[in-house]
Coordinates of C-alpha atoms and ligand atoms in Angstrom, one line a residue:
M276 CA 24.1 -1.6 11.1
L277 CA 21.5 1.2 11.6
M278 CA 18.0 0.0 10.7
K279 CA 16.2 2.1 8.1
K280 CA 13.3 4.1 9.4
Y281 CA 10.2 5.0 7.4
A282 CA 7.3 7.4 7.5
I283 CA 3.8 6.9 6.0
G284 CA 2.0 9.6 4.1
V285 CA -1.6 9.2 3.0
D286 CA -3.0 11.5 0.3
F287 CA -6.8 11.5 0.2
G288 CA -7.8 12.8 -3.3
T289 CA -11.2 13.2 -5.0
E290 CA -11.5 9.7 -6.5
S291 CA -9.0 7.7 -4.5
G292 CA -6.6 7.6 -1.6
R293 CA -2.9 6.8 -1.9
V294 CA -0.4 5.6 0.7
V295 CA 3.3 6.2 0.3
L296 CA 6.1 4.7 2.4
V297 CA 9.1 6.9 2.5
D298 CA 12.6 6.3 3.8
V299 CA 13.1 9.0 6.4
A300 CA 16.8 9.5 5.9
T301 CA 16.8 9.7 2.1
G302 CA 13.3 10.4 0.9
E303 CA 13.4 7.3 -1.2
V304 CA 9.9 5.9 -1.9
A305 CA 9.8 2.3 -0.6
G306 CA 6.3 1.6 -1.7
T307 CA 3.0 3.1 -2.8
H308 CA -0.6 1.7 -2.9
S309 CA -3.7 3.3 -3.9
T310 CA -7.4 2.4 -3.2
Q311 CA -10.1 3.7 -5.4
Y312 CA -13.2 5.0 -3.4
K313 CA -15.8 2.4 -4.0
H314 CA -18.6 5.0 -4.1
G315 CA -16.6 7.7 -5.9
V316 CA -18.2 11.1 -6.0
I317 CA -22.0 10.8 -5.2
T318 CA -23.9 13.3 -7.3
E319 CA -27.2 11.7 -8.4
T320 CA -28.6 9.4 -5.7
L321 CA -27.5 8.0 -2.4
P322 CA -25.6 4.6 -2.7
H323 CA -28.2 2.4 -1.0
K324 CA -31.4 4.1 -2.0
Q325 CA -32.9 6.2 -4.8
V326 CA -32.9 9.5 -3.0
K327 CA -32.6 12.2 -5.6
L328 CA -29.9 14.7 -4.8
K329 CA -30.3 18.4 -5.5
N330 CA -28.2 20.1 -8.2
S331 CA -24.5 20.7 -7.6
T332 CA -24.4 18.1 -4.9
A333 CA -21.1 16.2 -4.4
L334 CA -21.1 13.7 -1.5
Q335 CA -18.8 10.9 -0.4
H336 CA -19.0 7.8 1.7
P337 CA -16.8 8.0 4.8
Q338 CA -16.3 4.2 4.7
D339 CA -14.3 4.7 1.5
Y340 CA -11.7 6.7 3.5
L341 CA -11.4 4.0 6.1
D342 CA -11.0 1.4 3.4
V343 CA -8.0 3.4 2.1
L344 CA -6.2 3.1 5.4
E345 CA -7.3 -0.5 6.1
T346 CA -6.3 -1.7 2.6
S347 CA -3.4 0.4 1.4
I348 CA -1.3 0.6 4.6
P349 CA -1.1 -3.2 5.1
R350 CA -0.5 -3.7 1.4
V351 CA 2.3 -1.2 1.3
L352 CA 4.0 -2.9 4.3
E353 CA 3.5 -6.3 2.8
D354 CA 4.8 -5.4 -0.7
S355 CA 7.8 -3.6 0.6
G356 CA 8.7 -6.0 3.3
V357 CA 9.0 -3.1 5.8
S358 CA 8.1 -4.0 9.4
K359 CA 5.6 -1.9 11.3
D360 CA 8.3 -1.6 14.0
D361 CA 10.2 0.6 11.6
I362 CA 7.4 3.1 10.9
V363 CA 8.2 6.2 12.9
G364 CA 5.1 8.2 12.2
I365 CA 2.1 8.8 9.9
G366 CA 0.7 11.9 8.3
I367 CA -2.4 12.5 6.2
D368 CA -3.4 15.1 3.7
F369 CA -6.9 15.6 2.4
T370 CA -9.0 17.5 -0.1
S371 CA -10.7 20.4 1.5
C372 CA -13.2 21.7 2.5
T373 CA -14.6 18.2 2.8
I374 CA -16.8 17.9 5.9
L375 CA -19.1 15.5 7.7
P376 CA -21.4 15.6 10.7
V377 CA -20.5 13.1 13.5
D378 CA -21.9 12.0 16.9
E379 CA -20.0 12.2 20.2
Q380 CA -18.1 9.0 19.4
F381 CA -17.0 10.4 16.0
T382 CA -19.4 8.1 14.2
P383 CA -20.6 9.7 11.0
L384 CA -24.4 10.4 11.1
C385 CA -24.8 8.7 7.7
F386 CA -23.7 5.4 9.4
Q387 CA -26.8 5.6 11.6
E388 CA -30.1 3.9 10.6
K389 CA -32.0 7.1 11.5
W390 CA -30.0 9.3 9.2
K391 CA -28.7 7.1 6.4
D392 CA -31.4 8.4 3.9
E393 CA -30.7 12.0 4.6
P394 CA -28.2 13.5 2.1
H395 CA -27.0 16.1 4.5
A396 CA -25.8 13.4 6.9
W397 CA -23.1 12.3 4.3
V398 CA -19.7 13.8 3.6
K399 CA -19.9 17.0 1.6
L400 CA -16.9 16.9 -0.7
W401 CA -14.9 20.0 -1.5
K402 CA -16.6 20.4 -4.8
H403 CA -20.2 20.2 -3.4
H404 CA -21.4 23.6 -4.8
A405 CA -25.0 23.5 -3.7
A406 CA -24.3 26.0 -0.9
Q407 CA -23.8 28.9 -3.4
P408 CA -26.8 30.8 -2.1
E409 CA -25.5 30.5 1.4
A410 CA -22.0 31.7 0.3
D411 CA -23.7 34.7 -1.5
T412 CA -25.5 35.6 1.7
I413 CA -22.3 35.4 3.8
N414 CA -20.4 37.5 1.2
Q415 CA -23.1 40.1 1.0
L416 CA -23.5 40.5 4.8
A417 CA -19.7 40.4 5.4
S418 CA -19.0 43.1 2.8
E419 CA -21.9 45.3 4.1
S420 CA -20.5 45.2 7.6
N421 CA -16.9 45.5 6.4
E422 CA -15.7 42.3 8.1
E423 CA -12.0 42.5 8.4
W424 CA -11.5 38.8 7.8
L425 CA -13.0 39.0 4.3
K426 CA -9.8 40.6 3.1
R427 CA -7.8 37.6 4.1
Y428 CA -9.8 35.6 1.6
G429 CA -9.3 38.0 -1.3
G430 CA -12.7 39.7 -0.7
K431 CA -15.0 36.7 -1.1
I432 CA -15.5 33.3 0.4
S433 CA -16.3 30.2 -1.6
S434 CA -19.4 28.0 -1.5
E435 CA -16.9 25.1 -1.0
W436 CA -16.1 26.3 2.5
M437 CA -17.2 25.3 6.0
L438 CA -19.8 28.0 6.9
P439 CA -21.8 28.0 3.7
K440 CA -21.9 24.2 3.8
I441 CA -23.2 24.2 7.4
L442 CA -25.7 27.0 6.8
E443 CA -27.0 24.9 3.9
I444 CA -27.7 22.1 6.4
I445 CA -29.5 24.5 8.8
H446 CA -31.6 25.8 5.9
D447 CA -32.5 22.4 4.5
R448 CA -32.6 20.1 7.5
E449 CA -32.4 21.9 10.9
E450 CA -33.1 18.7 12.8
L451 CA -29.8 17.1 11.5
Y452 CA -27.9 20.2 12.6
H453 CA -29.2 19.8 16.1
E454 CA -28.3 16.1 16.1
A455 CA -24.7 16.5 15.0
A456 CA -22.3 16.6 17.9
L457 CA -19.6 18.0 15.7
F458 CA -18.9 19.0 12.1
L459 CA -15.4 17.9 11.1
E460 CA -13.1 18.2 8.1
A461 CA -12.6 14.7 6.8
A462 CA -8.8 15.0 7.6
D463 CA -9.7 15.9 11.2
W464 CA -12.3 13.1 11.5
L465 CA -9.7 10.5 10.6
T466 CA -7.0 12.1 12.8
S467 CA -9.5 12.2 15.7
L468 CA -10.4 8.6 15.2
M469 CA -6.7 7.6 15.0
V470 CA -5.7 9.4 18.2
G471 CA -9.0 9.1 20.1
E472 CA -9.7 12.9 20.7
V473 CA -10.9 15.9 18.6
K474 CA -8.1 17.7 16.8
R475 CA -8.5 20.3 14.1
N476 CA -5.7 21.3 11.8
S477 CA -4.8 24.9 11.5
C478 CA -4.5 24.6 7.7
S479 CA -8.2 23.6 7.0
A480 CA -9.4 25.7 9.9
G481 CA -7.6 28.8 8.5
Y482 CA -8.2 28.4 4.8
K483 CA -11.7 27.0 4.9
G484 CA -13.1 27.5 8.4
M485 CA -12.4 31.2 8.9
W486 CA -10.0 30.7 11.8
H487 CA -7.2 33.2 12.5
K488 CA -4.3 32.5 14.9
Q489 CA -4.6 35.9 16.7
E490 CA -8.3 36.8 16.2
G491 CA -9.8 33.3 16.5
Y492 CA -12.9 32.7 14.4
V493 CA -15.5 35.0 12.9
R494 CA -17.2 37.2 15.6
K495 CA -20.4 36.1 17.1
E496 CA -22.5 39.1 16.1
F497 CA -21.8 38.3 12.5
L498 CA -22.6 34.6 13.0
K499 CA -25.9 35.5 14.7
R500 CA -26.9 37.6 11.8
L501 CA -26.3 34.7 9.5
H502 CA -28.5 32.5 11.6
P503 CA -29.3 32.5 15.3
L504 CA -28.3 28.9 15.5
M505 CA -24.8 29.8 14.4
E506 CA -24.0 32.3 17.1
N507 CA -22.1 29.8 19.3
I508 CA -21.1 27.3 16.6
Y509 CA -17.4 27.6 17.2
E510 CA -17.8 26.7 20.8
T511 CA -20.2 23.9 20.1
K512 CA -20.3 22.0 16.8
L513 CA -17.0 23.4 15.6
S514 CA -15.3 23.1 19.0
G515 CA -11.9 21.3 19.4
E516 CA -8.3 22.4 19.7
V517 CA -6.8 24.0 16.5
V518 CA -3.4 22.4 16.3
P519 CA -0.7 24.1 14.2
I520 CA 0.6 22.3 11.1
G521 CA 3.8 20.4 11.9
S522 CA 2.6 19.2 15.3
K523 CA 1.9 15.8 16.6
A524 CA -1.9 15.2 17.0
G525 CA -1.3 12.2 19.2
E526 CA -0.6 8.5 19.0
L527 CA -2.4 5.7 17.4
T528 CA -4.9 4.0 19.7
E529 CA -4.7 0.2 20.2
E530 CA -8.0 -0.2 18.3
F531 CA -7.1 1.9 15.3
A532 CA -3.6 0.5 15.1
A533 CA -5.0 -3.0 14.9
K534 CA -7.3 -2.0 12.0
I535 CA -4.6 -0.6 9.8
G536 CA -1.7 -2.9 10.7
L537 CA 0.5 -0.4 12.5
K538 CA 1.9 -0.4 16.1
P539 CA -0.2 1.2 18.8
K540 CA 1.3 4.5 19.9
T541 CA 2.7 5.3 16.5
P542 CA 2.9 9.1 16.3
V543 CA 0.2 10.8 14.2
A544 CA 0.7 14.2 12.6
I545 CA -2.0 16.8 12.5
G546 CA -3.7 16.7 9.1
I547 CA -3.2 19.2 6.2
I548 CA -4.9 20.1 2.9
D549 CA -3.6 18.2 -0.1
A550 CA -2.2 21.2 -2.1
H551 CA -0.6 22.6 1.0
A552 CA 1.2 19.3 1.8
A553 CA 2.8 19.6 -1.6
V554 CA 4.8 22.7 -0.5
P555 CA 7.3 20.8 1.8
G556 CA 6.8 17.8 -0.4
A557 CA 8.4 19.9 -3.2
G558 CA 11.2 21.0 -0.8
V559 CA 9.9 24.5 -0.2
T560 CA 10.0 25.7 3.5
A561 CA 10.9 29.4 3.2
P562 CA 9.7 32.5 1.4
G563 CA 10.7 33.4 -2.2
S564 CA 9.7 30.2 -4.0
M565 CA 6.1 29.8 -5.3
V566 CA 4.9 26.2 -5.5
M567 CA 2.5 25.5 -8.4
V568 CA 0.5 22.3 -8.0
M569 CA -0.4 21.7 -11.6
G570 CA -3.0 19.3 -12.9
T571 CA -6.6 19.8 -14.0
S572 CA -6.4 23.1 -12.1
T573 CA -3.4 24.9 -10.6
C574 CA -3.0 25.9 -6.9
H575 CA -0.3 28.5 -6.3
M576 CA 1.3 28.3 -2.8
L577 CA 3.6 30.8 -1.2
L578 CA 5.2 31.6 2.1
S579 CA 5.9 35.0 3.6
T580 CA 6.9 36.6 6.9
K581 CA 4.2 39.2 6.3
E582 CA 0.4 39.1 6.3
E583 CA -0.8 41.2 3.4
F584 CA -4.1 41.5 1.7
V585 CA -3.6 40.2 -1.9
E586 CA -6.3 40.6 -4.6
G587 CA -8.4 37.6 -5.1
I588 CA -6.3 35.0 -3.2
S589 CA -8.0 32.0 -1.8
G590 CA -6.5 32.8 1.6
V591 CA -3.6 33.8 3.8
V592 CA -3.2 31.8 7.0
E593 CA -0.5 32.0 9.7
D594 CA 1.0 28.5 10.3
G595 CA -1.2 27.4 7.4
I596 CA 1.5 25.6 5.5
I597 CA 4.8 25.8 7.4
P598 CA 4.9 26.8 11.0
G599 CA 6.2 30.3 11.6
Y600 CA 5.1 31.7 8.2
Y601 CA 2.1 33.1 6.6
G602 CA 1.0 30.7 4.0
Y603 CA -0.8 32.1 0.8
E604 CA -3.0 30.1 -1.6
A605 CA -4.1 31.4 -5.0
G606 CA -5.3 29.5 -8.0
Q607 CA -6.4 29.0 -11.6
A608 CA -9.7 27.1 -11.8
A609 CA -8.8 25.3 -15.0
V610 CA -5.4 24.5 -16.6
G611 CA -5.0 20.9 -17.7
D612 CA -8.8 20.8 -18.1
I613 CA -8.6 23.5 -20.8
F614 CA -6.1 21.4 -22.8
A615 CA -8.3 18.3 -22.2
W616 CA -11.4 20.2 -23.5
F617 CA -9.5 21.3 -26.6
V618 CA -8.1 17.8 -27.4
K619 CA -11.5 16.1 -26.8
E620 CA -13.9 18.6 -28.4
L621 CA -12.1 20.5 -31.1
V622 CA -9.2 18.5 -32.5
P623 CA -10.0 17.4 -36.1
G624 CA -9.8 13.7 -37.1
Y625 CA -6.7 14.2 -39.3
V626 CA -4.7 15.2 -36.2
E627 CA -5.9 12.2 -34.3
R628 CA -4.8 10.0 -37.2
E629 CA -1.4 11.6 -37.5
A630 CA -0.9 11.3 -33.8
E631 CA -1.9 7.6 -33.9
A632 CA 0.4 6.9 -36.8
K633 CA 3.3 8.3 -34.8
N634 CA 2.2 6.4 -31.7
L635 CA 1.8 9.5 -29.7
S636 CA -1.1 10.8 -27.6
I637 CA -2.9 13.8 -29.1
H638 CA -1.3 16.0 -26.3
Q639 CA 2.2 14.7 -27.2
Y640 CA 1.6 15.2 -30.9
L641 CA 0.3 18.8 -30.5
E642 CA 3.2 19.5 -28.1
Q643 CA 5.7 18.3 -30.7
K644 CA 4.2 20.5 -33.4
A645 CA 3.5 23.6 -31.2
S646 CA 7.1 23.6 -29.8
T647 CA 8.4 24.7 -33.3
L648 CA 6.1 27.8 -33.2
P649 CA 7.3 31.2 -32.1
P650 CA 6.0 32.8 -28.9
G651 CA 2.6 34.4 -29.4
S652 CA 1.5 31.4 -31.5
K653 CA 1.2 33.4 -34.8
G654 CA -0.9 36.2 -33.5
L655 CA -3.3 34.2 -31.3
L656 CA -4.2 35.4 -27.8
A657 CA -6.5 33.6 -25.4
L658 CA -8.1 34.2 -22.0
D659 CA -7.9 31.1 -19.7
W660 CA -11.3 31.5 -18.1
H661 CA -13.0 28.3 -19.4
N662 CA -13.9 27.5 -15.8
G663 CA -14.1 31.1 -14.6
N664 CA -11.3 33.0 -12.9
R665 CA -10.3 32.2 -9.3
T666 CA -7.3 34.6 -8.7
P667 CA -7.4 37.6 -8.9
L668 CA -11.0 38.1 -10.1
I669 CA -12.9 35.5 -8.1
D670 CA -15.6 35.2 -10.7
A671 CA -16.8 31.7 -11.6
N672 CA -19.1 33.2 -14.3
L673 CA -16.3 34.4 -16.6
S674 CA -15.7 32.4 -19.8
G675 CA -12.8 31.8 -22.2
L676 CA -11.7 33.8 -25.2
L677 CA -9.5 33.3 -28.3
V678 CA -8.6 36.2 -30.6
G679 CA -6.6 36.3 -33.8
L680 CA -8.1 33.4 -35.7
T681 CA -7.7 33.3 -39.5
L682 CA -8.6 30.7 -42.1
N683 CA -5.1 29.4 -41.8
T684 CA -5.1 28.8 -38.1
K685 CA -3.9 25.3 -37.1
P686 CA -4.9 23.2 -34.1
E687 CA -1.3 23.2 -32.7
E688 CA -1.4 27.0 -32.8
I689 CA -4.5 27.1 -30.7
Y690 CA -3.1 24.5 -28.4
R691 CA 0.0 26.6 -27.8
A692 CA -2.1 29.8 -27.4
L693 CA -4.2 28.1 -24.7
I694 CA -1.0 27.0 -22.9
E695 CA 0.4 30.5 -23.2
S696 CA -2.9 31.9 -21.8
T697 CA -2.6 29.8 -18.6
A698 CA 1.0 31.0 -18.2
F699 CA -0.2 34.6 -18.5
G700 CA -2.8 33.7 -15.9
T701 CA 0.0 32.5 -13.5
R702 CA 1.9 35.7 -14.3
L703 CA -1.1 37.8 -13.3
I704 CA -1.2 35.9 -10.0
I705 CA 2.5 36.6 -9.4
E706 CA 1.9 40.3 -10.1
S707 CA -0.9 40.3 -7.6
F708 CA 1.5 39.1 -4.9
E709 CA 4.3 41.5 -6.0
N710 CA 1.8 44.4 -5.9
A711 CA 1.2 43.5 -2.3
G712 CA 5.0 43.5 -1.6
I713 CA 5.5 39.8 -1.6
E714 CA 8.6 38.5 -3.5
I715 CA 8.7 35.5 -5.8
N716 CA 12.1 34.6 -7.1
E717 CA 11.6 31.1 -8.5
L718 CA 8.9 28.6 -9.2
V719 CA 8.7 25.0 -8.2
A720 CA 6.2 22.9 -10.1
C721 CA 4.6 19.7 -9.0
G722 CA 1.5 17.6 -9.7
G723 CA 1.0 15.6 -13.0
L724 CA 1.3 18.3 -15.6
P725 CA 5.0 19.2 -15.3
H726 CA 5.9 15.6 -16.0
Q727 CA 3.7 15.5 -19.1
N728 CA 4.7 18.5 -21.2
E729 CA 8.2 20.1 -21.4
M730 CA 7.1 22.8 -23.8
L731 CA 4.5 23.9 -21.3
M732 CA 7.1 24.3 -18.6
Q733 CA 9.4 26.3 -20.9
I734 CA 6.6 28.6 -21.8
Y735 CA 5.9 29.2 -18.1
A736 CA 9.6 30.0 -17.5
D737 CA 9.6 32.4 -20.5
V738 CA 6.3 34.1 -19.6
T739 CA 7.1 34.5 -15.9
A740 CA 10.8 35.2 -16.5
R741 CA 11.7 32.9 -13.7
P742 CA 13.5 29.6 -13.4
I743 CA 11.2 26.6 -12.7
K744 CA 12.3 23.5 -10.8
I745 CA 10.2 20.3 -10.9
A746 CA 9.5 17.9 -8.0
S747 CA 10.8 14.5 -9.0
N748 CA 7.8 12.6 -7.9
K749 CA 4.2 13.2 -9.0
I750 CA 2.8 12.2 -5.6
T751 CA 4.3 15.3 -3.9
S752 CA 1.4 15.8 -1.5
A753 CA 1.6 12.2 -0.1
I754 CA 5.4 12.7 0.3
G755 CA 4.7 16.0 2.2
A756 CA 2.3 14.2 4.4
A757 CA 4.9 11.5 5.2
M758 CA 7.3 14.4 6.1
F759 CA 4.8 15.6 8.6
G760 CA 4.6 12.0 9.9
A761 CA 8.4 12.0 10.4
V762 CA 8.1 15.4 12.3
A763 CA 5.3 14.0 14.5
A764 CA 7.8 11.3 15.6
G765 CA 10.7 13.8 16.3
S766 CA 14.4 13.1 16.1
K767 CA 14.5 10.9 19.3
L768 CA 12.2 8.4 17.6
G769 CA 14.1 8.4 14.3
G770 CA 12.2 11.3 12.6
Y771 CA 12.9 15.0 12.5
D772 CA 12.2 17.9 14.9
T773 CA 11.2 20.4 12.2
I774 CA 9.5 20.2 8.8
E775 CA 12.5 22.2 7.4
E776 CA 14.8 19.4 8.3
A777 CA 12.4 16.7 7.0
A778 CA 12.1 18.5 3.7
A779 CA 15.8 19.1 3.4
N780 CA 16.4 15.4 3.6
M781 CA 13.3 13.9 2.1
A782 CA 12.2 16.2 -0.8
K783 CA 13.6 15.4 -4.2
L784 CA 13.7 17.6 -7.3
K785 CA 14.5 16.7 -10.9
D786 CA 18.0 17.7 -12.1
K787 CA 16.5 19.6 -15.1
V788 CA 15.6 23.2 -14.4
F789 CA 13.7 25.3 -17.0
Y790 CA 15.4 28.6 -17.4
P791 CA 13.8 31.6 -19.2
K792 CA 15.1 32.3 -22.7
Q793 CA 15.8 36.0 -22.9
D794 CA 14.5 36.5 -26.4
H795 CA 11.2 34.8 -25.6
V796 CA 10.9 36.7 -22.3
E797 CA 11.0 40.0 -24.3
K798 CA 8.3 38.9 -26.7
Y799 CA 6.1 37.6 -24.0
N800 CA 6.4 40.9 -22.1
L801 CA 4.6 42.5 -25.0
Y802 CA 2.0 39.8 -25.4
Y803 CA 1.3 39.9 -21.7
E804 CA 0.5 43.6 -21.9
E805 CA -2.1 42.7 -24.5
Y806 CA -3.4 39.8 -22.3
K807 CA -3.9 42.3 -19.4
K808 CA -5.9 44.6 -21.7
L809 CA -8.3 41.7 -22.3
V810 CA -8.4 40.9 -18.6
N811 CA -9.3 44.5 -17.8
Y812 CA -11.8 44.8 -20.5
F813 CA -13.6 41.5 -20.1
G814 CA -12.9 40.8 -16.4
R815 CA -12.9 44.1 -14.6
G816 CA -15.2 46.2 -16.7
T817 CA -18.9 46.5 -16.4
N818 CA -19.7 44.7 -19.6
N819 CA -21.2 41.2 -19.2
V820 CA -20.4 39.9 -22.6
M821 CA -18.1 37.2 -21.3
K822 CA -20.4 35.9 -18.6
K823 CA -21.8 32.4 -19.1
I824 CA -25.5 32.3 -19.8
K825 CA -27.0 30.5 -16.8
N826 CA -30.0 28.3 -17.4
Ligands
ADP170 N1 0.9 16.1 -22.5 C1 0.0 16.9 -21.9 N2 0.1 18.2 -22.1 C2 -0.8 19.0 -21.5 N3 -1.7 18.6 -20.6 C3 -1.8 17.3 -20.4 C4 -1.0 16.4 -21.0 N4 -1.4 15.1 -20.6 C5 -2.4 15.3 -19.8 N5 -2.7 16.6 -19.6 C6 -3.7 17.3 -18.8 O1 -3.3 17.1 -17.4 C7 -4.4 17.0 -16.6 C8 -4.2 15.9 -15.6 O2 -3.2 16.3 -14.6 P1 -2.9 15.4 -13.4 O3 -2.0 16.1 -12.5 O4 -2.4 14.1 -13.8 O5 -4.3 15.2 -12.7 P2 -5.1 15.8 -11.4 O6 -5.2 17.2 -11.5 O7 -6.5 15.1 -11.6 O8 -4.3 15.2 -10.3 C9 -5.6 16.7 -17.5 O9 -6.4 17.9 -17.4 C10 -5.0 16.6 -18.9 O10 -5.8 17.3 -19.8
5RP171 O1 -9.4 23.2 -2.5 C1 -8.3 22.7 -2.7 C2 -7.0 23.2 -2.1 O2 -7.3 24.2 -1.2 C3 -8.2 21.6 -3.7 O3 -8.4 22.1 -4.9 C4 -9.1 20.5 -3.3 O4 -8.7 20.0 -2.1 C5 -9.1 19.4 -4.4 O5 -7.9 19.1 -4.8 P1 -7.5 17.9 -5.9 O6 -8.5 18.1 -7.0 O7 -6.1 18.3 -6.4 O8 -7.6 16.6 -5.2

């Protein structure tokens, strides 16, 4: 009898890391284990000392990531009874841009006595937003000198990305900049430790590090204008081979294998960003299907054979998601978060009591009531900008809107209108792609939200006039990472030679598909035109009435 073979996927999220053990032949999940980061997101003071952190700081402790590997991998093997001899490969995905400075041995500077009290020596998590002034400077200089690369990022780069975060370090603590041998994405740090040499993944390098497969990195003259110390940064502190997604980064060293309970020489895949891993995780490896990773926010991921400039996208990167294709990322800054805000802040006590009496969560109760309402939610129309607009307007200062209120408006009507507004937001993103000549025929949803609210999925199908498939498992990114682990092994070692083959065998979708209802589609076409008028008036015009008042 043929022995079953498994791949390990590790998904490093914002609060915890999750390990999944997947049967390579069938995609069946043989075990999962998750380890909460002991230090979580560090925003006020450093863990060991009262060092006050500046506003918008979000740091992490690198030991927490090692703990995930050292705890959850052995646990998953033990609980499932799978032998380490049957693990063909391992892949990791990570939040991004999450970076840290390291020395020549890849030791994080924050582990050193000399630097442990210096906030800039710690991991800067993706949502560290303290580098906004640096991002503004980069955007201004880049648009003044018409930098071609800016168009690949929809016209603006984010304070979350590599260059603003490093420039912030130069501005605040130049000495630390000099001391760092390398700045690494956390995914690349772990990969480099696992295989014993520096490897950078083309996904993070492309979406967050301004790397382009043909043109390389940002030109030196521009970097020098940012800061003289940055002129040669890509040959020095950001040096290291950029390895395309879907490649093997190397094999587990003896030392690292012993730490995490796997066999030395186990193939290790090059890392990938979490949302991007969800694309093959949801079974998408070719153009035409847009993957929506739906949770607190939504990331929209798409493949194409063409590189086009699309309004307000987060980025387009060759080999960024699936080798051989241009991968596009766009997004809505808040989706589930908007519904959470409404449920927490605005739902009256009587609704809470009714929900409790029916043993339903408030979300479930509101869904039940709102699903009997007609499209358009009795004349309500909202703008989904409660956390700004990512694509297509790239404006974090925009705020939400609700029109059409009367004295008879009910909470479930507002709940439905808010959901509809996020669906209109997704349609606006689809239209931005279509305006650039990129086709989208169907949608594939993954993440937590599609499993929580059927009405929401039906509204999305009706508003976008497209069928929506749903990934069967909520941990789609981790499964995608495991697929990359299987590809790192290759077919000779029991894995696959391409990510397409891995996804065809390992991805699982739910049987239920949400098909658009024609009468609803027609109504939503009309309401969408009204939504766009609001977008144009409040988002593209010169009035500032919607902008949040900054204090
Ligand atoms: N039944 C529901 N309907 C709509 N939204 C929901 C429902 N239940 C939870 N949510 C929202 O889903 C979001 C959590 O999504 P999930 O994918 O689980 O988390 P994350 O994005 O952190 O990975 C929260 O913002 C919450 O408000
Ligand atoms: O920037 C991103 C993708 O490009 C992600 O939003 C970031 O990595 C955090 O993701 P999550 O909150 O789902 O863990």
